[in-house]
Amino acid sequence: MRMNHLVESHHTVLVLLSILIGIIASYATLDLSGRVLASSGKTRMNWLISGSIILGSGIWSLHFIAMIGHYLPIPVSYDVVLTVISMIAGIAGSFGSLYIISHNPHSIYRMIVAATALGAGITAMHYIGMTGMILRADIHYNIGLVITSIIIAVGGGFATFYFWHRYIKDNTSKGKIFKMISTLFLAAGIAGLHYTAMSAASFSLLEQTPDHFSFPIIETPMLTAGVGISSVIILTMMLISISIDRKMAIQSQRIRCLFDNHPNMVFELDYNGCIISMNDACQQLSGYNHSQLLHSPFKKLANKDEETEIQQQLERTLQNESSTFDMTLTYQDRTSMYAKVTTIPIIIDGRIQGMYGMAENVTELKKAEEKLRNMAYYDYLTGLLNFRGYQQKMKEIEYQLEEHERISILYIDCDRFKEVNDTLGHESGDVFLTYFARLLQRSTASDDIICRVGGDEFAVILTRSHLERDVKELAETIINELSEPWKHNDNLFSMTASVGISCYPSDTTDINSLLNKADRAMYQAKRRGKSSYYRYTQDQTTM
């Protein structure tokens, strides 16, 4: 037979303490959850378990601190087994929700599922804990408020994860605000369920109660001790988390210092190749400001004709291969610099999320290399290819030999060059060689290759499929052009040239012997009176 309805009351200090424990546990859990996202393997699972224990214990502590502060005018004890099961339910719900959301914190679907798992864990913990109460009273529930309490728990979880994903990689003041909002929503979901559920419960005194119980019980002093121990565990783990957080923050600052103060351009690209962070050198070297560079495609900083190649290099990096390549970086004022770029993949939880890159200004190095190349392959006086340049060009032609049906070489020697040197001196001789180089450039087509292969000896390489009469006409043109009197310092010279000609494949199938055969033909022209040309044949017959 039921007796009268029991009057309940709450201890304000313990109510506030329970909410504080909920906030502390929520903050510590979300802080540890950041470690879950930043780690993988066993380390990830360890952080996941730690966060679940903290949150589950925090939910349990909030509940039982509030129950200790919940006054009923009758003795209250607790079933040990159900009390332990209630804690396990809270930890299991916490683990399930954190496990689900940690795989993709930006997915709305996962937010809903994770919030449901968390709400189920909080709900199970609370109502199992209430079932474990041993007292001389019946507990009756208002179904509407019970449903409301569940909605509050799930809604608080969803709001938590929604704001949580907004600050995961944001260390700014805005990110900290979102983190605090997430913490308050999580604590509100836990505390909201508890106090709404307690409002849904009413206690009616029973006329009598059994004299003994067949199961172990916890008296209120023991429960207080247990809750105290649980709270100490939460605070201890939070202190450990803060300590680890500080060490990681110091490490992060060291890495950031290297990132920010590196003299080269250092940047981070997302999976689509867009810039999402950069150091100051990026702005200083490119001439663009932060807002102009942020979220813009990296390849757009290059010349148009390099964009395809750069895109291929970035895609290679996304295949888990580091890549090093050259590019011409265009400044905002449309000038440019040569850069050597290295990109490496960013791998999180076994998946490539983007890439880091560094670009070094190698403009001066390129200029020095070009200068050395010019010194090695070009004649300092005329600017034409020298003999080494001729050899390099012939290697290139040989590599693409199947593209050429016919290759001809004109070997040209200035017959009266020694007379210029002896009469006017070497400086005047250099002036003539420069004049003759320009004459050859005027007489030949733009795709013909002109080389200075000796003191006063030049070679013209024709790689197009010229007919023999075309080669003959070119030789005649050069001889006729040079026969015009050359005036220098009031001195007039009538210069002549001897030209030897050899062709591939009619004269030889070895293009490397073409110059030698043309040289022999040129000497044959000299022996026959100079100011003429000869085509190489086995018997040295004229063309």
Short mmCIF file of N, CA, C and O in Angstrom, two decimals, residues 400-513:
data_model
loop_
_atom_site.label_atom_id
_atom_site.label_comp_id
_atom_site.label_asym_id
_atom_site.label_seq_id
_atom_site.Cartn_x
_atom_site.Cartn_y
_atom_site.Cartn_z
N GLN A 400 66.91 12.58 -82.67
CA GLN A 400 65.64 12.69 -83.40
C GLN A 400 65.85 12.44 -84.90
O GLN A 400 65.16 13.02 -85.74
N LEU A 401 66.78 11.58 -85.22
CA LEU A 401 67.20 11.41 -86.61
C LEU A 401 66.07 10.93 -87.50
O LEU A 401 66.00 11.30 -88.68
N GLU A 402 65.15 10.13 -86.93
CA GLU A 402 64.07 9.59 -87.76
C GLU A 402 63.14 10.71 -88.26
O GLU A 402 62.35 10.50 -89.19
N GLU A 403 63.20 11.89 -87.64
CA GLU A 403 62.36 13.00 -88.07
C GLU A 403 62.95 13.76 -89.26
O GLU A 403 62.30 14.65 -89.81
N HIS A 404 64.20 13.44 -89.62
CA HIS A 404 64.89 14.19 -90.68
C HIS A 404 65.15 13.29 -91.88
O HIS A 404 65.83 12.27 -91.77
N GLU A 405 64.63 13.69 -93.03
CA GLU A 405 64.89 12.94 -94.26
C GLU A 405 66.26 13.29 -94.84
O GLU A 405 66.91 12.47 -95.49
N ARG A 406 66.69 14.52 -94.60
CA ARG A 406 67.95 14.99 -95.20
C ARG A 406 68.57 16.04 -94.28
O ARG A 406 67.88 16.91 -93.77
N ILE A 407 69.87 15.95 -94.08
CA ILE A 407 70.62 16.93 -93.29
C ILE A 407 71.83 17.34 -94.13
O ILE A 407 72.56 16.48 -94.64
N SER A 408 72.04 18.64 -94.25
CA SER A 408 73.17 19.15 -95.03
C SER A 408 74.02 20.06 -94.16
O SER A 408 73.50 20.77 -93.29
N ILE A 409 75.33 20.04 -94.41
CA ILE A 409 76.25 20.93 -93.69
C ILE A 409 77.09 21.70 -94.70
O ILE A 409 77.65 21.12 -95.64
N LEU A 410 77.13 23.02 -94.51
CA LEU A 410 78.02 23.88 -95.28
C LEU A 410 79.18 24.28 -94.38
O LEU A 410 78.96 24.88 -93.31
N TYR A 411 80.38 23.92 -94.78
CA TYR A 411 81.58 24.28 -94.02
C TYR A 411 82.23 25.45 -94.74
O TYR A 411 82.64 25.34 -95.91
N ILE A 412 82.34 26.61 -94.05
CA ILE A 412 82.73 27.87 -94.71
C ILE A 412 84.02 28.39 -94.10
O ILE A 412 84.15 28.49 -92.86
N ASP A 413 84.97 28.72 -94.98
CA ASP A 413 86.23 29.31 -94.52
C ASP A 413 86.44 30.63 -95.24
O ASP A 413 86.25 30.74 -96.47
N CYS A 414 86.81 31.67 -94.46
CA CYS A 414 87.07 33.00 -95.03
C CYS A 414 88.49 33.01 -95.62
O CYS A 414 89.48 32.92 -94.87
N ASP A 415 88.58 33.15 -96.96
CA ASP A 415 89.86 32.97 -97.64
C ASP A 415 90.88 34.04 -97.27
O ASP A 415 92.08 33.75 -97.16
N ARG A 416 90.47 35.29 -97.08
CA ARG A 416 91.44 36.38 -96.89
C ARG A 416 91.43 36.92 -95.45
O ARG A 416 91.83 38.05 -95.21
N PHE A 417 91.01 36.07 -94.53
CA PHE A 417 90.94 36.55 -93.13
C PHE A 417 92.33 36.86 -92.58
O PHE A 417 92.52 37.84 -91.85
N LYS A 418 93.33 36.06 -92.92
CA LYS A 418 94.69 36.30 -92.43
C LYS A 418 95.21 37.66 -92.88
O LYS A 418 95.91 38.36 -92.13
N GLU A 419 94.82 38.07 -94.06
CA GLU A 419 95.24 39.38 -94.57
C GLU A 419 94.66 40.51 -93.72
O GLU A 419 95.35 41.51 -93.44
N VAL A 420 93.41 40.37 -93.28
CA VAL A 420 92.80 41.38 -92.41
C VAL A 420 93.54 41.45 -91.09
O VAL A 420 93.88 42.54 -90.60
N ASN A 421 93.83 40.31 -90.51
CA ASN A 421 94.54 40.28 -89.23
C ASN A 421 95.92 40.91 -89.35
O ASN A 421 96.35 41.70 -88.50
N ASP A 422 96.65 40.54 -90.44
CA ASP A 422 98.02 41.04 -90.59
C ASP A 422 98.04 42.53 -90.89
O ASP A 422 98.97 43.25 -90.49
N THR A 423 97.04 43.03 -91.61
CA THR A 423 97.03 44.44 -92.04
C THR A 423 96.47 45.35 -90.94
O THR A 423 97.05 46.40 -90.64
N LEU A 424 95.34 44.97 -90.35
CA LEU A 424 94.63 45.86 -89.42
C LEU A 424 94.75 45.44 -87.95
O LEU A 424 94.39 46.21 -87.06
N GLY A 425 95.19 44.23 -87.71
CA GLY A 425 95.32 43.77 -86.32
C GLY A 425 94.17 42.85 -85.93
O GLY A 425 93.14 42.75 -86.62
N HIS A 426 94.35 42.20 -84.78
CA HIS A 426 93.38 41.20 -84.34
C HIS A 426 92.03 41.81 -83.96
O HIS A 426 90.98 41.17 -84.13
N GLU A 427 92.05 43.02 -83.44
CA GLU A 427 90.77 43.66 -83.08
C GLU A 427 89.90 43.85 -84.31
O GLU A 427 88.69 43.62 -84.29
N SER A 428 90.51 44.29 -85.38
CA SER A 428 89.76 44.44 -86.63
C SER A 428 89.32 43.08 -87.17
O SER A 428 88.24 42.95 -87.76
N GLY A 429 90.17 42.08 -86.95
CA GLY A 429 89.79 40.73 -87.35
C GLY A 429 88.55 40.26 -86.61
O GLY A 429 87.66 39.64 -87.19
N ASP A 430 88.47 40.62 -85.33
CA ASP A 430 87.27 40.26 -84.55
C ASP A 430 86.03 40.98 -85.08
O ASP A 430 84.93 40.41 -85.13
N VAL A 431 86.23 42.26 -85.50
CA VAL A 431 85.11 43.01 -86.07
C VAL A 431 84.61 42.32 -87.33
O VAL A 431 83.40 42.20 -87.56
N PHE A 432 85.54 41.83 -88.16
CA PHE A 432 85.12 41.16 -89.39
C PHE A 432 84.37 39.86 -89.09
O PHE A 432 83.37 39.55 -89.73
N LEU A 433 84.86 39.10 -88.13
CA LEU A 433 84.20 37.84 -87.78
C LEU A 433 82.76 38.09 -87.31
O LEU A 433 81.85 37.34 -87.64
N THR A 434 82.59 39.18 -86.56
CA THR A 434 81.24 39.54 -86.11
C THR A 434 80.36 39.93 -87.31
O THR A 434 79.19 39.55 -87.41
N TYR A 435 80.97 40.70 -88.22
CA TYR A 435 80.27 41.10 -89.45
C TYR A 435 79.86 39.87 -90.26
O TYR A 435 78.72 39.77 -90.75
N PHE A 436 80.78 38.92 -90.39
CA PHE A 436 80.50 37.73 -91.19
C PHE A 436 79.41 36.86 -90.53
O PHE A 436 78.57 36.28 -91.21
N ALA A 437 79.42 36.82 -89.20
CA ALA A 437 78.38 36.06 -88.47
C ALA A 437 77.00 36.65 -88.76
O ALA A 437 76.02 35.93 -88.99
N ARG A 438 76.91 38.01 -88.75
CA ARG A 438 75.62 38.65 -89.05
C ARG A 438 75.21 38.39 -90.50
O ARG A 438 74.02 38.21 -90.81
N LEU A 439 76.22 38.34 -91.41
CA LEU A 439 75.93 38.07 -92.82
C LEU A 439 75.32 36.67 -92.98
O LEU A 439 74.35 36.49 -93.72
N LEU A 440 75.88 35.71 -92.27
CA LEU A 440 75.35 34.35 -92.33
C LEU A 440 73.93 34.29 -91.78
O LEU A 440 73.07 33.58 -92.33
N GLN A 441 73.68 35.04 -90.73
CA GLN A 441 72.34 35.04 -90.14
C GLN A 441 71.33 35.65 -91.11
O GLN A 441 70.17 35.20 -91.18
N ARG A 442 71.75 36.66 -91.86
CA ARG A 442 70.84 37.27 -92.83
C ARG A 442 70.58 36.33 -94.00
O ARG A 442 69.51 36.34 -94.60
N SER A 443 71.56 35.53 -94.35
CA SER A 443 71.48 34.70 -95.55
C SER A 443 70.72 33.39 -95.32
O SER A 443 70.29 32.76 -96.29
N THR A 444 70.60 32.98 -94.10
CA THR A 444 70.00 31.68 -93.80
C THR A 444 68.60 31.85 -93.21
O THR A 444 68.19 32.95 -92.82
N ALA A 445 67.88 30.73 -93.16
CA ALA A 445 66.54 30.73 -92.57
C ALA A 445 66.64 30.70 -91.04
O ALA A 445 67.67 30.35 -90.47
N SER A 446 65.54 31.05 -90.41
CA SER A 446 65.56 31.16 -88.95
C SER A 446 65.78 29.82 -88.27
O SER A 446 66.30 29.77 -87.14
N ASP A 447 65.41 28.71 -88.92
CA ASP A 447 65.60 27.40 -88.30
C ASP A 447 66.90 26.72 -88.72
O ASP A 447 67.18 25.59 -88.32
N ASP A 448 67.70 27.40 -89.52
CA ASP A 448 69.03 26.88 -89.83
C ASP A 448 69.96 27.15 -88.64
O ASP A 448 69.77 28.13 -87.90
N ILE A 449 70.95 26.29 -88.45
CA ILE A 449 71.83 26.38 -87.28
C ILE A 449 73.21 26.83 -87.74
O ILE A 449 73.84 26.18 -88.59
N ILE A 450 73.71 27.94 -87.16
CA ILE A 450 75.00 28.50 -87.55
C ILE A 450 75.97 28.34 -86.39
O ILE A 450 75.65 28.64 -85.23
N CYS A 451 77.18 27.88 -86.69
CA CYS A 451 78.19 27.65 -85.64
C CYS A 451 79.53 28.24 -86.10
O CYS A 451 79.86 28.22 -87.29
N ARG A 452 80.26 28.73 -85.15
CA ARG A 452 81.66 29.09 -85.41
C ARG A 452 82.50 27.94 -84.86
O ARG A 452 82.66 27.80 -83.64
N VAL A 453 83.06 27.13 -85.74
CA VAL A 453 83.75 25.91 -85.31
C VAL A 453 85.26 26.08 -85.25
O VAL A 453 85.98 25.16 -84.84
N GLY A 454 85.76 27.23 -85.67
CA GLY A 454 87.19 27.49 -85.62
C GLY A 454 87.44 28.98 -85.69
O GLY A 454 86.51 29.78 -85.57
N GLY A 455 88.72 29.38 -85.89
CA GLY A 455 89.04 30.80 -85.91
C GLY A 455 88.23 31.58 -86.93
O GLY A 455 87.49 32.50 -86.59
N ASP A 456 88.38 31.23 -88.21
CA ASP A 456 87.60 31.89 -89.26
C ASP A 456 86.77 30.87 -90.03
O ASP A 456 86.46 31.07 -91.22
N GLU A 457 86.40 29.79 -89.37
CA GLU A 457 85.65 28.72 -90.01
C GLU A 457 84.27 28.60 -89.37
O GLU A 457 84.13 28.58 -88.13
N PHE A 458 83.27 28.51 -90.22
CA PHE A 458 81.88 28.46 -89.77
C PHE A 458 81.18 27.26 -90.41
O PHE A 458 81.60 26.77 -91.47
N ALA A 459 80.12 26.81 -89.73
CA ALA A 459 79.32 25.71 -90.28
C ALA A 459 77.85 26.10 -90.22
O ALA A 459 77.41 26.72 -89.25
N VAL A 460 77.13 25.76 -91.28
CA VAL A 460 75.68 25.97 -91.31
C VAL A 460 75.02 24.60 -91.46
O VAL A 460 75.33 23.85 -92.40
N ILE A 461 74.14 24.27 -90.50
CA ILE A 461 73.44 22.98 -90.50
C ILE A 461 72.02 23.21 -91.00
O ILE A 461 71.28 24.02 -90.44
N LEU A 462 71.66 22.49 -92.06
CA LEU A 462 70.31 22.59 -92.62
C LEU A 462 69.57 21.29 -92.27
O LEU A 462 69.95 20.20 -92.75
N THR A 463 68.56 21.38 -91.45
CA THR A 463 67.85 20.17 -91.00
C THR A 463 66.56 19.93 -91.76
O THR A 463 65.93 18.89 -91.59
N ARG A 464 66.12 20.90 -92.54
CA ARG A 464 64.94 20.68 -93.37
C ARG A 464 65.31 19.86 -94.61
O ARG A 464 66.48 19.75 -94.97
N SER A 465 64.31 19.31 -95.26
CA SER A 465 64.56 18.47 -96.43
C SER A 465 64.84 19.34 -97.66
O SER A 465 64.01 19.49 -98.56
N HIS A 466 66.03 19.98 -97.69
CA HIS A 466 66.40 20.83 -98.82
C HIS A 466 66.73 19.97 -100.04
O HIS A 466 67.34 18.91 -99.93
N LEU A 467 66.40 20.50 -101.20
CA LEU A 467 66.87 19.90 -102.44
C LEU A 467 68.31 20.34 -102.67
O LEU A 467 68.77 21.35 -102.12
N GLU A 468 69.01 19.61 -103.49
CA GLU A 468 70.42 19.95 -103.73
C GLU A 468 70.55 21.35 -104.31
O GLU A 468 71.49 22.08 -104.01
N ARG A 469 69.61 21.74 -105.16
CA ARG A 469 69.70 23.08 -105.74
C ARG A 469 69.51 24.17 -104.67
O ARG A 469 70.06 25.27 -104.80
N ASP A 470 68.73 23.85 -103.59
CA ASP A 470 68.56 24.81 -102.50
C ASP A 470 69.87 25.02 -101.75
O ASP A 470 70.23 26.15 -101.39
N VAL A 471 70.59 23.91 -101.53
CA VAL A 471 71.88 24.00 -100.84
C VAL A 471 72.87 24.78 -101.71
O VAL A 471 73.63 25.63 -101.23
N LYS A 472 72.81 24.52 -103.00
CA LYS A 472 73.69 25.23 -103.94
C LYS A 472 73.38 26.72 -103.92
O LYS A 472 74.30 27.56 -103.87
N GLU A 473 72.13 27.07 -103.95
CA GLU A 473 71.75 28.49 -103.96
C GLU A 473 72.21 29.18 -102.67
O GLU A 473 72.66 30.33 -102.70
N LEU A 474 72.12 28.49 -101.54
CA LEU A 474 72.57 29.08 -100.27
C LEU A 474 74.06 29.32 -100.30
O LEU A 474 74.55 30.39 -99.87
N ALA A 475 74.82 28.36 -100.79
CA ALA A 475 76.28 28.53 -100.87
C ALA A 475 76.62 29.71 -101.78
O ALA A 475 77.50 30.53 -101.47
N GLU A 476 75.93 29.81 -102.89
CA GLU A 476 76.18 30.93 -103.81
C GLU A 476 75.82 32.26 -103.15
O GLU A 476 76.54 33.27 -103.32
N THR A 477 74.71 32.27 -102.41
CA THR A 477 74.30 33.51 -101.74
C THR A 477 75.37 33.97 -100.76
O THR A 477 75.72 35.17 -100.69
N ILE A 478 75.90 33.05 -99.95
CA ILE A 478 76.92 33.40 -98.97
C ILE A 478 78.16 33.95 -99.65
O ILE A 478 78.73 34.98 -99.26
N ILE A 479 78.60 33.27 -100.72
CA ILE A 479 79.81 33.72 -101.44
C ILE A 479 79.58 35.10 -102.06
O ILE A 479 80.45 35.99 -101.98
N ASN A 480 78.41 35.31 -102.69
CA ASN A 480 78.11 36.59 -103.32
C ASN A 480 77.99 37.71 -102.30
O ASN A 480 78.47 38.83 -102.55
N GLU A 481 77.34 37.44 -101.18
CA GLU A 481 77.19 38.46 -100.14
C GLU A 481 78.56 38.88 -99.60
O GLU A 481 78.82 40.06 -99.37
N LEU A 482 79.43 37.89 -99.41
CA LEU A 482 80.74 38.20 -98.85
C LEU A 482 81.65 38.91 -99.86
O LEU A 482 82.58 39.64 -99.47
N SER A 483 81.37 38.74 -101.14
CA SER A 483 82.22 39.37 -102.17
C SER A 483 82.05 40.87 -102.21
O SER A 483 82.87 41.59 -102.78
N GLU A 484 80.97 41.37 -101.62
CA GLU A 484 80.80 42.82 -101.54
C GLU A 484 81.91 43.40 -100.68
O GLU A 484 82.24 42.85 -99.62
N PRO A 485 82.54 44.49 -101.08
CA PRO A 485 83.67 45.05 -100.31
C PRO A 485 83.28 45.35 -98.86
O PRO A 485 82.19 45.86 -98.59
N TRP A 486 84.17 44.97 -97.99
CA TRP A 486 83.96 45.22 -96.55
C TRP A 486 84.82 46.41 -96.14
O TRP A 486 86.04 46.41 -96.35
N LYS A 487 84.15 47.42 -95.57
CA LYS A 487 84.86 48.65 -95.20
C LYS A 487 85.04 48.70 -93.70
O LYS A 487 84.10 48.50 -92.93
N HIS A 488 86.29 49.02 -93.31
CA HIS A 488 86.57 49.14 -91.88
C HIS A 488 87.70 50.14 -91.69
O HIS A 488 88.81 49.97 -92.26
N ASN A 489 87.41 51.20 -90.91
CA ASN A 489 88.41 52.25 -90.64
C ASN A 489 89.03 52.77 -91.95
O ASN A 489 90.25 52.85 -92.10
N ASP A 490 88.11 53.09 -92.89
CA ASP A 490 88.52 53.64 -94.18
C ASP A 490 89.30 52.66 -95.04
O ASP A 490 89.96 53.05 -96.03
N ASN A 491 89.30 51.42 -94.68
CA ASN A 491 89.95 50.39 -95.49
C ASN A 491 88.90 49.51 -96.13
O ASN A 491 87.91 49.13 -95.48
N LEU A 492 89.10 49.21 -97.40
CA LEU A 492 88.17 48.34 -98.12
C LEU A 492 88.84 47.01 -98.39
O LEU A 492 90.00 46.95 -98.84
N PHE A 493 88.10 45.93 -98.12
CA PHE A 493 88.61 44.59 -98.37
C PHE A 493 87.59 43.83 -99.19
O PHE A 493 86.39 43.86 -98.91
N SER A 494 88.06 43.16 -100.22
CA SER A 494 87.21 42.25 -100.99
C SER A 494 87.44 40.85 -100.43
O SER A 494 88.50 40.24 -100.66
N MET A 495 86.48 40.34 -99.69
CA MET A 495 86.61 39.06 -99.01
C MET A 495 85.99 37.96 -99.85
O MET A 495 85.06 38.21 -100.65
N THR A 496 86.53 36.78 -99.74
CA THR A 496 85.96 35.62 -100.42
C THR A 496 85.82 34.48 -99.42
O THR A 496 86.39 34.51 -98.32
N ALA A 497 85.06 33.46 -99.82
CA ALA A 497 84.87 32.30 -98.96
C ALA A 497 84.90 31.03 -99.78
O ALA A 497 84.50 31.01 -100.95
N SER A 498 85.39 29.98 -99.15
CA SER A 498 85.35 28.64 -99.74
C SER A 498 84.37 27.81 -98.93
O SER A 498 84.39 27.82 -97.69
N VAL A 499 83.49 27.09 -99.65
CA VAL A 499 82.42 26.36 -98.98
C VAL A 499 82.46 24.89 -99.37
O VAL A 499 82.53 24.57 -100.57
N GLY A 500 82.46 24.02 -98.36
CA GLY A 500 82.37 22.58 -98.61
C GLY A 500 81.01 22.08 -98.15
O GLY A 500 80.47 22.55 -97.14
N ILE A 501 80.45 21.14 -98.88
CA ILE A 501 79.09 20.67 -98.60
C ILE A 501 79.08 19.15 -98.47
O ILE A 501 79.70 18.44 -99.29
N SER A 502 78.39 18.65 -97.45
CA SER A 502 78.15 17.21 -97.33
C SER A 502 76.72 17.01 -96.88
O SER A 502 76.13 17.88 -96.22
N CYS A 503 76.15 15.86 -97.25
CA CYS A 503 74.73 15.61 -96.97
C CYS A 503 74.52 14.21 -96.39
O CYS A 503 75.23 13.26 -96.75
N TYR A 504 73.53 14.15 -95.51
CA TYR A 504 73.05 12.88 -94.97
C TYR A 504 71.68 12.60 -95.60
O TYR A 504 70.87 13.53 -95.73
N PRO A 505 71.43 11.40 -96.04
CA PRO A 505 72.24 10.17 -95.94
C PRO A 505 73.00 9.82 -97.21
O PRO A 505 73.60 8.75 -97.30
N SER A 506 72.99 10.74 -98.20
CA SER A 506 73.61 10.39 -99.49
C SER A 506 75.12 10.24 -99.38
O SER A 506 75.72 9.40 -100.06
N ASP A 507 75.79 11.04 -98.53
CA ASP A 507 77.25 10.98 -98.40
C ASP A 507 77.69 10.05 -97.28
O ASP A 507 78.78 9.49 -97.34
N THR A 508 76.89 9.94 -96.26
CA THR A 508 77.23 9.09 -95.11
C THR A 508 75.96 8.85 -94.29
O THR A 508 75.04 9.67 -94.29
N THR A 509 75.95 7.70 -93.61
CA THR A 509 74.84 7.41 -92.68
C THR A 509 75.22 7.76 -91.25
O THR A 509 74.42 7.59 -90.33
N ASP A 510 76.45 8.25 -91.07
CA ASP A 510 76.92 8.68 -89.76
C ASP A 510 76.96 10.20 -89.74
O ASP A 510 77.87 10.80 -90.32
N ILE A 511 75.99 10.81 -89.07
CA ILE A 511 75.92 12.28 -89.12
C ILE A 511 77.10 12.92 -88.42
O ILE A 511 77.41 14.10 -88.67
N ASN A 512 77.77 12.19 -87.54
CA ASN A 512 78.91 12.76 -86.84
C ASN A 512 80.12 12.94 -87.76
O ASN A 512 81.07 13.65 -87.41
N SER A 513 80.09 12.31 -88.93
CA SER A 513 81.20 12.47 -89.89
C SER A 513 80.90 13.52 -90.95
O SER A 513 81.73 13.78 -91.81
#
